[in-house]
Amino acid sequence: DMNRHRLAALLVALVIALPFVAACGKTVSETIDDATVTTRVKTVFINDPVVGALRIDVDTFKGVVTLSGRVKSKDEETKAIALARTIKGVKDVRSTLQIEPGVPPLT
């Protein structure tokens, strides 16, 4: 009967769609927003002459941005955190950035 087939098709669609909605406890809109935030943070890093964008990893979960990787100085870390905070949708910024030890001058 036609209604049974429609119901079965709807159930199959829900079963397929549900993992996408429930992935990591995020809704689809949160996932998109987090991805957008990550992209915007990376873009602002690339366009900044102080921040070494290629050495900084950006991860966003529910608006909280975590920066990891290596920077050349405390100033670079501070600038990266400040830049990330300027992005719309960022609720907080956490840093696990490590400062690379400088190469001592030759004597």
XYZ file of N, CA and C in Angstrom:
321
model
N 0.844 -1.189 0.000
C 0.000 0.000 0.000
C 0.880 1.241 0.000
N 0.395 2.311 -0.635
C 1.211 3.488 -0.933
C 1.679 4.221 0.328
N 0.812 4.327 1.332
C 1.190 5.019 2.556
C 2.302 4.297 3.288
N 2.290 2.971 3.248
C 3.357 2.197 3.895
C 4.698 2.452 3.221
N 4.683 2.535 1.885
C 5.921 2.789 1.149
C 6.462 4.185 1.461
N 5.553 5.161 1.563
C 5.986 6.517 1.905
C 6.580 6.563 3.310
N 5.929 5.882 4.240
C 6.424 5.832 5.606
C 7.794 5.153 5.656
N 7.935 4.059 4.943
C 9.216 3.342 4.903
C 10.299 4.233 4.302
N 9.974 4.950 3.227
C 10.944 5.839 2.593
C 11.342 6.965 3.551
N 10.370 7.506 4.286
C 10.653 8.558 5.252
C 11.562 8.050 6.369
N 11.298 6.866 6.859
C 12.135 6.276 7.912
C 13.557 6.057 7.426
N 13.697 5.559 6.209
C 15.034 5.352 5.631
C 15.762 6.695 5.530
N 15.063 7.729 5.059
C 15.670 9.061 4.945
C 16.112 9.578 6.310
N 15.294 9.377 7.329
C 15.656 9.818 8.678
C 16.872 9.069 9.209
N 16.913 7.776 8.984
C 18.037 6.961 9.445
C 19.337 7.410 8.769
N 19.233 7.763 7.489
C 20.420 8.219 6.766
C 20.835 9.611 7.242
N 19.868 10.508 7.461
C 20.167 11.899 7.813
C 20.588 12.075 9.270
N 20.084 11.241 10.155
C 20.319 11.414 11.586
C 21.795 11.499 11.971
N 22.669 10.629 11.454
C 24.082 10.741 11.845
C 24.692 12.093 11.485
N 24.242 12.702 10.391
C 24.782 13.993 10.009
C 24.350 15.069 10.991
N 23.134 14.988 11.464
C 22.614 15.967 12.418
C 23.274 15.770 13.780
N 23.505 14.529 14.158
C 24.001 14.225 15.500
C 25.522 14.126 15.582
N 26.225 14.315 14.473
C 27.681 14.152 14.459
C 28.334 14.996 15.543
N 29.095 14.357 16.405
C 29.844 15.030 17.473
C 28.959 15.888 18.366
N 27.682 15.577 18.447
C 26.790 16.349 19.293
C 26.484 17.738 18.763
N 26.804 17.997 17.499
C 26.555 19.302 16.904
C 25.345 19.220 15.994
N 24.653 20.317 15.841
C 23.611 20.371 14.822
C 24.291 20.719 13.503
N 23.579 20.545 12.402
C 24.146 20.865 11.104
C 24.549 22.335 11.046
N 23.724 23.225 11.580
C 24.059 24.653 11.529
C 25.300 24.967 12.358
N 25.476 24.309 13.500
C 26.686 24.526 14.303
C 27.918 24.050 13.557
N 27.804 22.907 12.870
C 28.930 22.376 12.116
C 29.330 23.359 11.034
N 28.347 23.875 10.316
C 28.636 24.846 9.266
C 29.234 26.107 9.873
N 28.662 26.573 10.965
C 29.185 27.774 11.601
C 30.618 27.573 12.080
N 30.918 26.432 12.682
C 32.275 26.147 13.151
C 33.250 26.103 11.985
N 32.839 25.471 10.888
C 33.701 25.402 9.700
C 33.946 26.797 9.137
N 32.903 27.620 9.136
C 33.028 28.990 8.637
C 33.961 29.799 9.522
N 33.809 29.652 10.829
C 34.687 30.356 11.775
C 36.136 29.942 11.548
N 36.383 28.642 11.431
C 37.741 28.145 11.206
C 38.338 28.758 9.941
N 37.559 28.766 8.866
C 38.027 29.329 7.594
C 38.335 30.815 7.731
N 37.464 31.553 8.425
C 37.685 32.990 8.594
C 38.922 33.280 9.432
N 39.143 32.481 10.476
C 40.331 32.672 11.319
C 41.592 32.395 10.495
N 41.591 31.288 9.736
C 42.759 30.969 8.902
C 43.026 32.073 7.884
N 41.943 32.617 7.305
C 42.091 33.680 6.305
C 42.708 34.930 6.912
N 42.257 35.323 8.098
C 42.816 36.525 8.741
C 44.287 36.288 9.111
N 44.649 35.054 9.450
C 46.051 34.736 9.738
C 46.906 34.866 8.474
N 46.412 34.342 7.368
C 47.161 34.388 6.106
C 47.413 35.828 5.681
N 46.455 36.704 5.941
C 46.569 38.099 5.516
C 47.347 38.974 6.502
N 47.826 38.391 7.594
C 48.564 39.176 8.585
C 50.061 38.902 8.462
N 50.878 39.966 8.357
C 52.321 39.761 8.170
C 53.046 39.215 9.402
N 52.457 39.345 10.577
C 53.122 38.904 11.812
C 52.886 37.419 12.081
N 51.702 36.936 11.730
C 51.290 35.585 12.119
C 51.724 34.569 11.065
N 52.378 33.504 11.520
C 52.799 32.427 10.615
C 51.673 31.449 10.399
N 50.772 31.793 9.481
C 49.533 31.037 9.289
C 49.756 29.556 8.995
N 50.823 29.237 8.302
C 51.033 27.837 7.901
C 51.452 26.957 9.070
N 51.895 27.575 10.157
C 52.345 26.791 11.320
C 51.302 26.732 12.419
N 50.152 27.387 12.194
C 49.112 27.413 13.222
C 47.899 26.631 12.733
N 47.504 25.643 13.527
C 46.287 24.882 13.239
C 45.128 25.530 13.988
N 43.973 25.570 13.326
C 42.784 26.192 13.904
C 41.685 25.143 13.970
N 41.088 24.973 15.147
C 39.964 24.051 15.309
C 38.872 24.792 16.064
N 37.628 24.658 15.585
C 36.515 25.351 16.222
C 35.452 24.340 16.626
N 34.982 24.438 17.873
C 33.892 23.588 18.356
C 32.921 24.463 19.130
N 31.719 24.569 18.601
C 30.662 25.388 19.215
C 31.140 26.811 19.493
N 31.885 27.380 18.541
C 32.332 28.764 18.635
C 33.607 28.978 19.421
N 34.137 27.924 20.035
C 35.385 28.040 20.789
C 36.535 27.614 19.868
N 37.432 28.556 19.600
C 38.544 28.325 18.694
C 39.758 27.878 19.499
N 40.378 26.784 19.067
C 41.619 26.326 19.682
C 42.739 26.469 18.656
N 43.786 27.184 19.052
C 44.954 27.382 18.198
C 46.056 26.449 18.687
N 46.657 25.715 17.758
C 47.764 24.833 18.119
C 48.839 24.941 17.048
N 50.007 24.423 17.364
C 51.134 24.499 16.443
C 52.256 25.310 17.064
N 53.040 25.950 16.188
C 54.225 26.674 16.667
C 54.224 28.115 16.178
N 54.726 28.994 17.048
C 54.915 30.399 16.693
C 56.345 30.789 17.028
N 56.799 31.907 16.444
C 58.177 32.346 16.658
C 58.373 33.080 17.976
N 57.268 33.693 18.487
C 57.414 34.517 19.693
C 56.089 34.620 20.432
N 56.184 35.123 21.663
C 54.983 35.385 22.460
C 54.129 36.444 21.756
N 54.781 37.417 21.101
C 54.051 38.457 20.375
C 53.211 37.862 19.247
N 53.775 36.872 18.546
C 53.030 36.224 17.461
C 51.821 35.478 18.020
N 52.000 34.804 19.161
C 50.888 34.103 19.798
C 49.799 35.099 20.211
N 50.198 36.200 20.857
C 49.251 37.219 21.302
C 48.478 37.794 20.121
N 49.184 38.065 19.015
C 48.548 38.625 17.821
C 47.554 37.620 17.230
N 47.929 36.334 17.175
C 47.039 35.302 16.632
C 45.759 35.198 17.463
N 45.895 35.223 18.774
C 44.725 35.156 19.663
C 43.840 36.383 19.448
N 44.458 37.571 19.384
C 43.698 38.813 19.191
C 42.960 38.798 17.852
N 43.624 38.341 16.798
C 42.987 38.269 15.480
C 41.808 37.301 15.497
N 41.998 36.141 16.119
C 40.925 35.138 16.170
C 39.704 35.695 16.906
N 39.943 36.480 17.950
C 38.835 37.059 18.730
C 38.005 38.058 17.909
N 38.580 38.621 16.833
C 37.854 39.614 16.025
C 36.849 38.969 15.073
N 36.896 37.653 14.909
C 36.053 36.971 13.927
C 34.643 36.763 14.474
N 33.659 37.109 13.655
C 32.252 36.927 14.039
C 31.979 35.447 14.274
N 31.314 35.137 15.378
C 30.981 33.757 15.711
C 31.937 33.125 16.704
N 33.077 33.802 16.977
C 34.042 33.275 17.955
C 33.565 33.635 19.353
N 33.337 32.597 20.177
C 32.902 32.818 21.558
C 34.089 32.911 22.509
N 35.142 32.142 22.207
C 36.330 32.139 23.053
C 37.493 31.625 22.218
N 38.715 31.949 22.636
C 39.914 31.469 21.954
C 40.816 30.821 22.989
N 41.236 29.606 22.698
C 42.176 28.896 23.571
C 43.451 28.646 22.781
N 44.563 28.761 23.435
C 45.842 28.578 22.748
C 46.644 27.453 23.387
N 47.087 26.537 22.541
C 48.072 25.544 22.963
C 49.327 25.732 22.109
N 49.483 26.958 21.588
C 50.632 27.272 20.735
C 51.932 27.146 21.515
N 52.943 26.650 20.839
C 54.259 26.517 21.460
C 55.216 27.489 20.786
N 56.024 28.140 21.593
C 56.996 29.087 21.061
C 58.259 28.328 20.693
N 58.667 28.477 19.416
C 59.886 27.803 18.953
C 61.082 28.470 19.606
N 61.990 27.667 20.113
C 63.202 28.281 20.692
C 64.006 28.954 19.585
N 64.493 30.137 19.871
C 65.289 30.869 18.873
C 66.639 30.221 18.658
N 67.182 30.427 17.497
C 68.529 29.914 17.195
C 69.535 30.895 17.786
N 70.445 30.392 18.620
C 71.405 31.317 19.247
C 72.346 31.906 18.184
N 72.770 33.144 18.375
C 73.683 33.763 17.392
C 75.039 33.077 17.402
N 75.676 33.041 16.232
C 77.008 32.437 16.134
C 78.023 33.385 16.768
N 78.957 32.827 17.558
C 79.956 33.672 18.202
C 81.352 33.265 17.790
